[in-house]
mmCIF file of C-alpha atoms in Angstrom:
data_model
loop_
_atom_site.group_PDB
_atom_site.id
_atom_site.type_symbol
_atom_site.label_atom_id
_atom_site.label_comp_id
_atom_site.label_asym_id
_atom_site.label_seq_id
_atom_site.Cartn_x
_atom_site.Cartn_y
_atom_site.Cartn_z
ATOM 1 C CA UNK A 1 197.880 75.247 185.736
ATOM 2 C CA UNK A 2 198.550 79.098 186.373
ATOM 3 C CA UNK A 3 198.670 79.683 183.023
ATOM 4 C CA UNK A 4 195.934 77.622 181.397
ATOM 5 C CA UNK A 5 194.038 79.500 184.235
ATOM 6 C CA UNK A 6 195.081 82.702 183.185
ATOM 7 C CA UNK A 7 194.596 82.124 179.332
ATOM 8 C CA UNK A 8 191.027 80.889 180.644
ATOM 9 C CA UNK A 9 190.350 84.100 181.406
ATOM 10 C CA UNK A 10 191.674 85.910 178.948
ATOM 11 C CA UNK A 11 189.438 84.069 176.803
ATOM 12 C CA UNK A 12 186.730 84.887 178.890
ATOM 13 C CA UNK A 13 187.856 88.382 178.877
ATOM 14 C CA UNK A 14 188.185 88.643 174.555
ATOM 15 C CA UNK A 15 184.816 86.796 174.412
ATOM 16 C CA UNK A 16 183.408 89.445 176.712
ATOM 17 C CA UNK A 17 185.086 92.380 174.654
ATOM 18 C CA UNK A 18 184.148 90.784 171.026
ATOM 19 C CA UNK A 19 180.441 90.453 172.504
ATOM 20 C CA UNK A 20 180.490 94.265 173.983
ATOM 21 C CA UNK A 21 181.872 95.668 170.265
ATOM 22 C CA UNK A 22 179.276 93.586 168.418
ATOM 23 C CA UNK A 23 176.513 94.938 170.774
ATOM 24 C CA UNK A 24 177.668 98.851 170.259
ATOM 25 C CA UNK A 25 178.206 98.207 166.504
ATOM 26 C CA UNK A 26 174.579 96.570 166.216
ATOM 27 C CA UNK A 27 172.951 99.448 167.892
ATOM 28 C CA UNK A 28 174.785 102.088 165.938
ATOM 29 C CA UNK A 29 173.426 100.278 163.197
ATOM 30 C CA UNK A 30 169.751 100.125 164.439
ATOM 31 C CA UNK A 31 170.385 103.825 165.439
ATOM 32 C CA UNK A 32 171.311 104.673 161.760
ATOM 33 C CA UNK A 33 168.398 102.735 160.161
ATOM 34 C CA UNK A 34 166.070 104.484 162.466
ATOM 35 C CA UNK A 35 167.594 107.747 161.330
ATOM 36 C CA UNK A 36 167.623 107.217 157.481
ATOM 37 C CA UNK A 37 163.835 105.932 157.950
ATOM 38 C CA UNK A 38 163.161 108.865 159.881
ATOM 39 C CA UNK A 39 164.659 110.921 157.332
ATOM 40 C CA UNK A 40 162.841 109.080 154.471
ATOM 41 C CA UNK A 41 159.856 109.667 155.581
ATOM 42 C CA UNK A 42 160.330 113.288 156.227
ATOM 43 C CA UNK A 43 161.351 113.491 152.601
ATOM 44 C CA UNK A 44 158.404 111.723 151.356
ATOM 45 C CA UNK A 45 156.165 113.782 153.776
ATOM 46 C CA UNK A 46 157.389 117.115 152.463
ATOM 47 C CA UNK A 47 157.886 116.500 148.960
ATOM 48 C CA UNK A 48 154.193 115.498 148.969
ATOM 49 C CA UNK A 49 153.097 118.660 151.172
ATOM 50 C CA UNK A 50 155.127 120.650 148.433
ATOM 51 C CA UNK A 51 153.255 119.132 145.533
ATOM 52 C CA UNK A 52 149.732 119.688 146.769
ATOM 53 C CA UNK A 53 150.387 123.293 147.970
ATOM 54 C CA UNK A 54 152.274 124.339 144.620
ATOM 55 C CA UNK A 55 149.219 122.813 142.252
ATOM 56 C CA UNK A 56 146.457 124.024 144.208
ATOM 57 C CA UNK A 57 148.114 127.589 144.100
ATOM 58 C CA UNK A 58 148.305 126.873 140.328
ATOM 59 C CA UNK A 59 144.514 125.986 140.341
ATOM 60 C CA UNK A 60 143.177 128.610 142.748
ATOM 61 C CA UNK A 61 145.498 131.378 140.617
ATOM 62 C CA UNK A 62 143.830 129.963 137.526
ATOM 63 C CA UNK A 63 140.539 130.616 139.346
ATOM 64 C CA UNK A 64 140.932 133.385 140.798
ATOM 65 C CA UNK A 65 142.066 135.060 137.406
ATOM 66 C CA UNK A 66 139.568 133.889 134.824
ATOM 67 C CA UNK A 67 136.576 132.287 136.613
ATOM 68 C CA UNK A 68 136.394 135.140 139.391
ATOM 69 C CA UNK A 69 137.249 137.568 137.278
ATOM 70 C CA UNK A 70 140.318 139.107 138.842
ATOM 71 C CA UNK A 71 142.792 139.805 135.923
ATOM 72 C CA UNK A 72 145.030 141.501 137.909
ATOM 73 C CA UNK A 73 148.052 139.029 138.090
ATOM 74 C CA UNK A 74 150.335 141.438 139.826
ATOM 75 C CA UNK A 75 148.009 142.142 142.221
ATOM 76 C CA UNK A 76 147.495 138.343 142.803
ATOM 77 C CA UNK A 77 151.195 137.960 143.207
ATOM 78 C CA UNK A 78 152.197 140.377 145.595
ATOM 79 C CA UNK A 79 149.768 139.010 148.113
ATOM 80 C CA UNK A 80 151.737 135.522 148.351
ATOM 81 C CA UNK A 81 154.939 137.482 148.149
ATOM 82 C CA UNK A 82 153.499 140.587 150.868
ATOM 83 C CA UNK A 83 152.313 137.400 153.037
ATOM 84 C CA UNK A 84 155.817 135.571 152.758
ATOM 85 C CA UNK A 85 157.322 139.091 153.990
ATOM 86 C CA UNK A 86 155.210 139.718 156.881
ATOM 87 C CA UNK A 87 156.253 136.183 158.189
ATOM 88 C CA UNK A 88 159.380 136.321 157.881
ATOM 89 C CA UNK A 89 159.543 139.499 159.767
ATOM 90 C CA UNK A 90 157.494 138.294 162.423
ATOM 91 C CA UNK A 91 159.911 135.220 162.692
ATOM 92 C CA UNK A 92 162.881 137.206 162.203
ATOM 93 C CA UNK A 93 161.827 139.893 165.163
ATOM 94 C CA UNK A 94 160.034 137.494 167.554
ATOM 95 C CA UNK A 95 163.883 135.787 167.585
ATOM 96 C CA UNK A 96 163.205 132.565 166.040
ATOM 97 C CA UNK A 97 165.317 133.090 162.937
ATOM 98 C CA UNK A 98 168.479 135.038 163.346
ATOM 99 C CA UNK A 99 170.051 137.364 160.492
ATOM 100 C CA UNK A 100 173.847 135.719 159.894
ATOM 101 C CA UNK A 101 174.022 138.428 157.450
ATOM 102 C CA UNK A 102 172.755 141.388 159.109
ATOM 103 C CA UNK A 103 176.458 142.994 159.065
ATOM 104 C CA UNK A 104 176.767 142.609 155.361
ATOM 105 C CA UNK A 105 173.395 143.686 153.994
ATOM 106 C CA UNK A 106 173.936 147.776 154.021
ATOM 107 C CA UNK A 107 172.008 150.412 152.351
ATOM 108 C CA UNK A 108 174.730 151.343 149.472
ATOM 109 C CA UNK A 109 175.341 146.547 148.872
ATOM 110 C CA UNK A 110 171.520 146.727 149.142
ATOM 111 C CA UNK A 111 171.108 148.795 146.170
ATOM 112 C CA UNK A 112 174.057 147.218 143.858
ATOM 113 C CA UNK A 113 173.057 143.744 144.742
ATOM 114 C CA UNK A 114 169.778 142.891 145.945
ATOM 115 C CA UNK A 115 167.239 145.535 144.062
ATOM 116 C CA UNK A 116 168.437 144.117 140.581
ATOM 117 C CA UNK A 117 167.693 140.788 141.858
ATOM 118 C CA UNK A 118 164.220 141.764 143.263
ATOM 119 C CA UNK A 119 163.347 143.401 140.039
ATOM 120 C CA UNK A 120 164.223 140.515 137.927
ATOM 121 C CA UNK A 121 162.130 138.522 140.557
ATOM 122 C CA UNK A 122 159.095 141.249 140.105
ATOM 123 C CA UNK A 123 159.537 140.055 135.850
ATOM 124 C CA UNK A 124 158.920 136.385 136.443
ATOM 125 C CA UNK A 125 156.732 136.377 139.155
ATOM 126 C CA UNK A 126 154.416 139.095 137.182
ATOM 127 C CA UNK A 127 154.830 137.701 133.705
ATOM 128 C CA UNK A 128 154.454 134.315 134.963
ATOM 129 C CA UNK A 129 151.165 135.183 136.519
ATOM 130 C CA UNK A 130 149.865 137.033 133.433
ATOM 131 C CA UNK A 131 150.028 133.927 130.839
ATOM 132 C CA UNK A 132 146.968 132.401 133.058
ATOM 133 C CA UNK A 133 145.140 135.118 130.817
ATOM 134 C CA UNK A 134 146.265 133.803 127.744
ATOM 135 C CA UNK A 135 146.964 129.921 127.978
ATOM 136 C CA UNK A 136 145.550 126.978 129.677
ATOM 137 C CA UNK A 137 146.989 125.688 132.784
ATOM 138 C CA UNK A 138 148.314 122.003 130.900
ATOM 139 C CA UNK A 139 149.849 124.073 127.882
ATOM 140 C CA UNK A 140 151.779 126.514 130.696
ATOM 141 C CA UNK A 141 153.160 123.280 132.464
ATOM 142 C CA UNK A 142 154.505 121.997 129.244
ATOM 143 C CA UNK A 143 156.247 125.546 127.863
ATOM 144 C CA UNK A 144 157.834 124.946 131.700
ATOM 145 C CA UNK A 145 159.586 122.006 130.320
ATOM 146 C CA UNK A 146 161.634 124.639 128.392
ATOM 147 C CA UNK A 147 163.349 125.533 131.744
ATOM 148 C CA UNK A 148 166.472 123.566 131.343
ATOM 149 C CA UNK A 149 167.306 125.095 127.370
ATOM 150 C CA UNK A 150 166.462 128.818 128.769
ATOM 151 C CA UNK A 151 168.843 128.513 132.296
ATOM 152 C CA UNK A 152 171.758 126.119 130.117
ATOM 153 C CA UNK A 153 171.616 129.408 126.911
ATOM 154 C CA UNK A 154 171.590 132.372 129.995
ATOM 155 C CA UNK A 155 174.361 130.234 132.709
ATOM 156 C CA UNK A 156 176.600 130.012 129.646
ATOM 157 C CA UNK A 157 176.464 133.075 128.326
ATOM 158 C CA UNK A 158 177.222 134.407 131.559
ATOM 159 C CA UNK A 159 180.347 132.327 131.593
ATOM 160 C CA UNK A 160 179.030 130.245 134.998
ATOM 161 C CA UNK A 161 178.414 127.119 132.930
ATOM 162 C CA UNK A 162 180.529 124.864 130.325
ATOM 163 C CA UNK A 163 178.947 123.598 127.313
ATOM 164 C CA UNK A 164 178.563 119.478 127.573
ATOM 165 C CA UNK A 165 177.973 116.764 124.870
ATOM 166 C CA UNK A 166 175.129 115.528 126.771
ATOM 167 C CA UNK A 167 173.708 118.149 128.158
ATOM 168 C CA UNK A 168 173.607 119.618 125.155
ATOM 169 C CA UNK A 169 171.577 116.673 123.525
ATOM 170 C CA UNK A 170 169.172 116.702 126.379
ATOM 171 C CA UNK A 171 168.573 120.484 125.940
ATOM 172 C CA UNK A 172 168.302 120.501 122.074
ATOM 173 C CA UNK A 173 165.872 117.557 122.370
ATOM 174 C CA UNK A 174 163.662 119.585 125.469
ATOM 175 C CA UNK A 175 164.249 122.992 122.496
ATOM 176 C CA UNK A 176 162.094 120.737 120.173
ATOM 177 C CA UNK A 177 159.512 118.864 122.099
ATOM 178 C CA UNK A 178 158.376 122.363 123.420
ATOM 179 C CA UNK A 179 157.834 123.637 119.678
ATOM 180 C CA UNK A 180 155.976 120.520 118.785
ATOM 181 C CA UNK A 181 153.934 120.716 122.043
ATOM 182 C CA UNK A 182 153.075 124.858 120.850
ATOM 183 C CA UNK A 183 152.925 123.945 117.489
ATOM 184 C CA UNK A 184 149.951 121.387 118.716
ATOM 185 C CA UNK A 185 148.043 124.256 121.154
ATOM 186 C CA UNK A 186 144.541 124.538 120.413
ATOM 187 C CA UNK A 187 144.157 127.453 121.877
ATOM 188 C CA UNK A 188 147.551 129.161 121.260
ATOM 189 C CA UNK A 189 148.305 133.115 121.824
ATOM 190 C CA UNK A 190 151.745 134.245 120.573
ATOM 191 C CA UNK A 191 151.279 136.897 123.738
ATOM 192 C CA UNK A 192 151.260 134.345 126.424
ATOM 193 C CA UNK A 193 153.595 132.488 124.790
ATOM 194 C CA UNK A 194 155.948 135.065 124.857
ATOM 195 C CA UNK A 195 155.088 136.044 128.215
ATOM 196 C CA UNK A 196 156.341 132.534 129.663
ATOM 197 C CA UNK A 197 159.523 133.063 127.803
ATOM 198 C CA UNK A 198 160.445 136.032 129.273
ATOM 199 C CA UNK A 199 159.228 134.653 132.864
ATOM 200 C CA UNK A 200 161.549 132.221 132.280
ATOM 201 C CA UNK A 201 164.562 134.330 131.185
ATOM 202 C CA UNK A 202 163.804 137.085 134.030
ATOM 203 C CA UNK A 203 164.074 133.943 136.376
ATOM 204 C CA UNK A 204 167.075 132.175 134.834
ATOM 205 C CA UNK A 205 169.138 135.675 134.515
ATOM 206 C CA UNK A 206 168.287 136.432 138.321
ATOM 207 C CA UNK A 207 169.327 132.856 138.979
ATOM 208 C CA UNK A 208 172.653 133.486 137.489
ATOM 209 C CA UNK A 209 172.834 137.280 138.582
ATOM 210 C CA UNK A 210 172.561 135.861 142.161
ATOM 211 C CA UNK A 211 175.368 133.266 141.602
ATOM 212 C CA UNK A 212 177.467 135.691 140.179
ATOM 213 C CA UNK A 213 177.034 138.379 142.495
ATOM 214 C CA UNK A 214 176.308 137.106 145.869
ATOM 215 C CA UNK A 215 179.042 134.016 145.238
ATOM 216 C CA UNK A 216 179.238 131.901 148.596
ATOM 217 C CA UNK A 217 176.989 134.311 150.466
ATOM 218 C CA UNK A 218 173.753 132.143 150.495
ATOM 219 C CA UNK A 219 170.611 132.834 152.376
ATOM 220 C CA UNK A 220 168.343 130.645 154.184
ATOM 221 C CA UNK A 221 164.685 131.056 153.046
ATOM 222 C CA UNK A 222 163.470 133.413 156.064
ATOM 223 C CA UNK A 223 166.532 135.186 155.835
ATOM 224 C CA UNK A 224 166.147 135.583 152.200
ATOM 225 C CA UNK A 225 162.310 136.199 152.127
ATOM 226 C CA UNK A 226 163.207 139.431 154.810
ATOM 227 C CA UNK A 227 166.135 140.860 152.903
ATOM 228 C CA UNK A 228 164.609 140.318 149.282
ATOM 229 C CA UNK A 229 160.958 140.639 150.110
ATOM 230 C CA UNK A 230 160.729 144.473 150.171
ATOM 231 C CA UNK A 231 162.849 144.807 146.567
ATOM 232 C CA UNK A 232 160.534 142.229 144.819
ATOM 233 C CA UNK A 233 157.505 144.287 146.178
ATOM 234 C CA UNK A 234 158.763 147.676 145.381
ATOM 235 C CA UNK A 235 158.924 146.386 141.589
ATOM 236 C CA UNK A 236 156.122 144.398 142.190
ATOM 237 C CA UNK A 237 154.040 147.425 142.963
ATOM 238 C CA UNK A 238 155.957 149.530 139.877
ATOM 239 C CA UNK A 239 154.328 147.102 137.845
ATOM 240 C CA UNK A 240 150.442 147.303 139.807
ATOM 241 C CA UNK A 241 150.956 151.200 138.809
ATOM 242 C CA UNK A 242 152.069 151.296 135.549
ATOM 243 C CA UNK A 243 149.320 147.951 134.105
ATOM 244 C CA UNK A 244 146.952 147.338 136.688
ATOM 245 C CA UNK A 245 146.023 150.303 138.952
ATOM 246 C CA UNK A 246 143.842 152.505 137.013
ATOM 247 C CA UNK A 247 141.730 149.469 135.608
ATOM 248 C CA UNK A 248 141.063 148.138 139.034
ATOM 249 C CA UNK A 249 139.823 151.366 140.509
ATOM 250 C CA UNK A 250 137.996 152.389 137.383
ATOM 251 C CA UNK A 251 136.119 149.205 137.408
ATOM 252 C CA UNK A 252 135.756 148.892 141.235
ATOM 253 C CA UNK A 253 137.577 145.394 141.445
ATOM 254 C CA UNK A 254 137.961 146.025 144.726
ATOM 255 C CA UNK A 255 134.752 144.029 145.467
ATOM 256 C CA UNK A 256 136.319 140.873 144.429
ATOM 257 C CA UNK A 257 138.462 139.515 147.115
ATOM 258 C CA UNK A 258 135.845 141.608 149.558
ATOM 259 C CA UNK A 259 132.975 139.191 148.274
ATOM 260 C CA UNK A 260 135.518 135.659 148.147
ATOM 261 C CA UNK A 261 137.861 136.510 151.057
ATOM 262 C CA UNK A 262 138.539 133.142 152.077
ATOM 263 C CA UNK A 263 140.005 132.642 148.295
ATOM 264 C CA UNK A 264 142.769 135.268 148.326
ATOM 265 C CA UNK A 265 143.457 134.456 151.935
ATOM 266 C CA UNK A 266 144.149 130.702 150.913
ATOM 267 C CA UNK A 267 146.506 132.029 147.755
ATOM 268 C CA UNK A 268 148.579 134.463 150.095
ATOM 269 C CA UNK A 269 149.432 131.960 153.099
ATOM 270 C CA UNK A 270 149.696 129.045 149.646
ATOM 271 C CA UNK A 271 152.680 131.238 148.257
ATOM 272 C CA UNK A 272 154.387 131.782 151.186
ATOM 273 C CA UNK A 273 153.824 128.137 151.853
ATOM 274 C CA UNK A 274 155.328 126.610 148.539
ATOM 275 C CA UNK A 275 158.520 128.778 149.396
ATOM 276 C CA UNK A 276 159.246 127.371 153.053
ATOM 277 C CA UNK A 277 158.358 124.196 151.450
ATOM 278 C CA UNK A 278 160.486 123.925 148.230
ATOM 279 C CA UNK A 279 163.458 125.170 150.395
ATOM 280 C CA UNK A 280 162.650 122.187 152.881
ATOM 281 C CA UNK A 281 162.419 119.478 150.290
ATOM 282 C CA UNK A 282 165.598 120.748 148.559
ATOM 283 C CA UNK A 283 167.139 120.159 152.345
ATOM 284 C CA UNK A 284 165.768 116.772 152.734
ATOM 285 C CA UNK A 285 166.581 115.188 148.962
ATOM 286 C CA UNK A 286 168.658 117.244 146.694
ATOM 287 C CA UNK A 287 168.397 119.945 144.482
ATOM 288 C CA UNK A 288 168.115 117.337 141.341
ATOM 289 C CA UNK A 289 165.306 115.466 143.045
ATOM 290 C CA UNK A 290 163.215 118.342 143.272
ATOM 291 C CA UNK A 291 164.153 119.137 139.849
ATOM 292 C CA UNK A 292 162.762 115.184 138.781
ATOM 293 C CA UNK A 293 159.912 115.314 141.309
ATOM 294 C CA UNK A 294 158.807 119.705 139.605
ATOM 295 C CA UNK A 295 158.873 117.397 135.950
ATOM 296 C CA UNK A 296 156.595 114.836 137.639
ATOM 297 C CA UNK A 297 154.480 117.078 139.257
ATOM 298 C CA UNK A 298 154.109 119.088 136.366
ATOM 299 C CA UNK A 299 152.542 116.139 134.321
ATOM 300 C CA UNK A 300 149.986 115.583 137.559
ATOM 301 C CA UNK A 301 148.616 119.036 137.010
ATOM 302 C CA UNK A 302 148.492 118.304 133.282
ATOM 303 C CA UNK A 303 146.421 115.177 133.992
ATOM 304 C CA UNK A 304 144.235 117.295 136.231
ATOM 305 C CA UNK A 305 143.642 120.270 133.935
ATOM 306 C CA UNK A 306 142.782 117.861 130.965
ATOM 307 C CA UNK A 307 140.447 115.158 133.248
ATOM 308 C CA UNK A 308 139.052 117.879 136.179
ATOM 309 C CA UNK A 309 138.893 120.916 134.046
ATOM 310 C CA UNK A 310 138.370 119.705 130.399
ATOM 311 C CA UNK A 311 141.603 121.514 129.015
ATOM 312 C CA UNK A 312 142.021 120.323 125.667
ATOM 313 C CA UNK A 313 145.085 118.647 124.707
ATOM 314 C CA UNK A 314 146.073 117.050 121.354
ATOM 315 C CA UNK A 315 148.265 113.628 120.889
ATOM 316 C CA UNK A 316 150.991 116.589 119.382
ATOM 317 C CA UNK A 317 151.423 117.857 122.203
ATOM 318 C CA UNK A 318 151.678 114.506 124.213
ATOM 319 C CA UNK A 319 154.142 114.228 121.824
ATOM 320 C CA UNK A 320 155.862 117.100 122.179
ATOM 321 C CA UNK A 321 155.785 117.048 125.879
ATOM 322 C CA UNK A 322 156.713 113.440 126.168
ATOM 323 C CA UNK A 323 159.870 114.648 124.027
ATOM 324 C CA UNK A 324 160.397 117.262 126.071
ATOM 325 C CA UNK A 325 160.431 114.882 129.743
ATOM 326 C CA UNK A 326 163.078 112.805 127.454
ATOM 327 C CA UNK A 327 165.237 115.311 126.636
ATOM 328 C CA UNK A 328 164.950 116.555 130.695
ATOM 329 C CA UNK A 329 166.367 113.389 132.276
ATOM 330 C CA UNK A 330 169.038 113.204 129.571
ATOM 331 C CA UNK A 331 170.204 116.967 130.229
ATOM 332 C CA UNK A 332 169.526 115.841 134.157
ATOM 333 C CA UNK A 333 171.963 113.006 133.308
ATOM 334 C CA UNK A 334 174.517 115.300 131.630
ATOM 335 C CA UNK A 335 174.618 117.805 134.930
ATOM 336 C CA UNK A 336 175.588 114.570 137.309
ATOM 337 C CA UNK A 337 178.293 113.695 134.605
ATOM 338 C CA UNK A 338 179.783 117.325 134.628
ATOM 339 C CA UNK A 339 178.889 117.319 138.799
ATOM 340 C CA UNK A 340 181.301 113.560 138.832
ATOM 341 C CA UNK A 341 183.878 114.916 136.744
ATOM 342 C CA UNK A 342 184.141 118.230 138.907
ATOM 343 C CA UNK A 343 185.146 116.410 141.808
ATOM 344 C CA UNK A 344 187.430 113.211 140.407
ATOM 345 C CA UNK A 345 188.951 116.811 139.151
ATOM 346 C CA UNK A 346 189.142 118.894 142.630
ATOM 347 C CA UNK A 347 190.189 115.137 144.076
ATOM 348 C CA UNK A 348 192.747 114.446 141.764
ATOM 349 C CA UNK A 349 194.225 118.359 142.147
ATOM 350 C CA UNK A 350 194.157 117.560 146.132
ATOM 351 C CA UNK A 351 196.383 114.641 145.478
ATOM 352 C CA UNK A 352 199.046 116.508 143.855
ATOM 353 C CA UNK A 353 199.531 119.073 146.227
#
């Protein structure tokens, strides 16, 4: 009797135990699905924030440059990049962001390693302002389809990339959907054109000049906005000298943002905005999402320029671009094979040792 007593209980006891483990497991569980909704929805919230603030600063830029009549794009683009500074440094000195690099960043590593990157930063940001002079908003979004051929040419070159069968394909496919779509511009101008492409080079060489150099020293955006900032202006305001300077005061442009304030305040706090944001959305998806969701957004604007603003577009250059979206997903594609085969690599190297 003892015993059947005893196993009674432990019965009871096992039953009891089971019934606490299940419990704890099913809250974890309902913990975790809260989480991953939470974190969802964060996603989805800033991916969308991101999208609206980069295409209206597309827009108002547009504006701002041909219907107000300010043509100076350098100008335009130091105020977002000014704006981010001042921010950060507020953050930075206020104590809400600390510097994790502060030791590293001296006067002599300043000079070898961030001013080259802040000049090639001053190139795209300038050049890449200065086609709105030249080509329509939709035609720019397509030549930015070109993005993957220009970084895959300058990362292997630089020996920081390996040629791959597929991303190959993807890229030469992208290569010729971008000539059909220019070969299909109405209003095409061989300067702008070439403008983009060296935006585009200046960005994908100071892309791989900060891989190279900086290695596994990375940056968080404030961080990075407070030690780059002043290098990309000092270029930045080169550039105003040397192209833009002497035309503004001559023709008394000054009156421009005094008359539309509101406008060039909205552009300023918009570029330091789409930085804090793409950095955020990178954080919350991945760095190939954003890449997907830039392609994506990049059609929406198109759509808008052509139905909002009357751009003209020709079934070519659907074409083309359509092509060139094509060839993006299969040179997208092609990175996650390489990015697979890198680790079963590193894992199967672990095993050995």
């Amino acid at each position: 009797r003892r015993s059947r007593a005893r196993m009674r209980d432990d019965a009871v006891v096992d039953s009891t135990g089971v019934d606490a483990v299940l419990d704890t497991m099913g809250a974890i569980r309902q913990r975790f699905s809260r989480a991953h909704r939470a974190q969802c929805a964060r996603a989805v919230i800033l991916s969308l924030l991101w999208a609206c603030a980069s295409s209206s600063l597309i827009f108002l830029n547009n504006h701002l440059l041909r219907e107000r009549g300010f043509s100076y794009p350098m100008m335009l683009c130091t105020m977002g990049m000014l704006s981010s500074w001042l921010i950060a440094c507020a953050l930075v000195h206020t104590g809400r962001v600390k510097l994790k690099h502060e030791a590293v960043v001296t006067r002599r590593w300043y000079a070898r390693h961030i001013l080259p990157i802040g000049s090639l930063g001053a190139v795209s940001l300038g050049f890449g302002n200065y086609v709105y002079l030249y080509l329509s908003v939709s035609f720019i979004q397509m030549l930015k389809s070109a993005v993957p051929a220009v970084t895959l040419v300058v990362m292997t070159t630089a020996g920081l990339e390996k040629l791959h069968g597929t991303t190959l394909l993807g890229v030469g496919i992208v290569t010729l959907g971008t000539f059909i779509a220019a070969y299909g511009e109405v209003k095409f101008s061989a300067i702008g054109v070439v403008m983009m492409i060296v935006s585009e080079f200046a960005e994908a060489i100071r892309m791989a000049f900060y891989q190279y150099v900086l290695g596994n020293l990375k940056f968080d955006l404030i961080e990075g906005l407070y030690v780059m900032g002043p290098a990309a202006l000092l270029f930045l305001g080169l550039g105003i000298v040397m192209f833009e300077l002497r035309d503004f005061l001559d023709n008394g442009a000054w009156y421009i943002p005094m008359d539309s304030p509101h406008y060039f305040f909205a552009a300023a706090l918009l570029g330091f905005g789409v930085n804090y944001l793409t950095l955020g959305v990178i954080k919350a998806t991945s760095g190939l999402t954003f890449k997907v969701m830039g392609q994506v957004k990049n059609a929406v604007v198109i759509l808008l320029a052509v139905v909002i603003f009357g751009n003209p577009v020709t079934s070519i250059q659907l074409f083309g671009y359509t092509l060139s979206l094509v060839g993006f997903f299969i040179y997208q594609r092609g990175k996650s094979q390489q990015l697979v085969a890198a680790i079963r690599d590193r894992d199967a190297a672990s095993a050995k040792e």
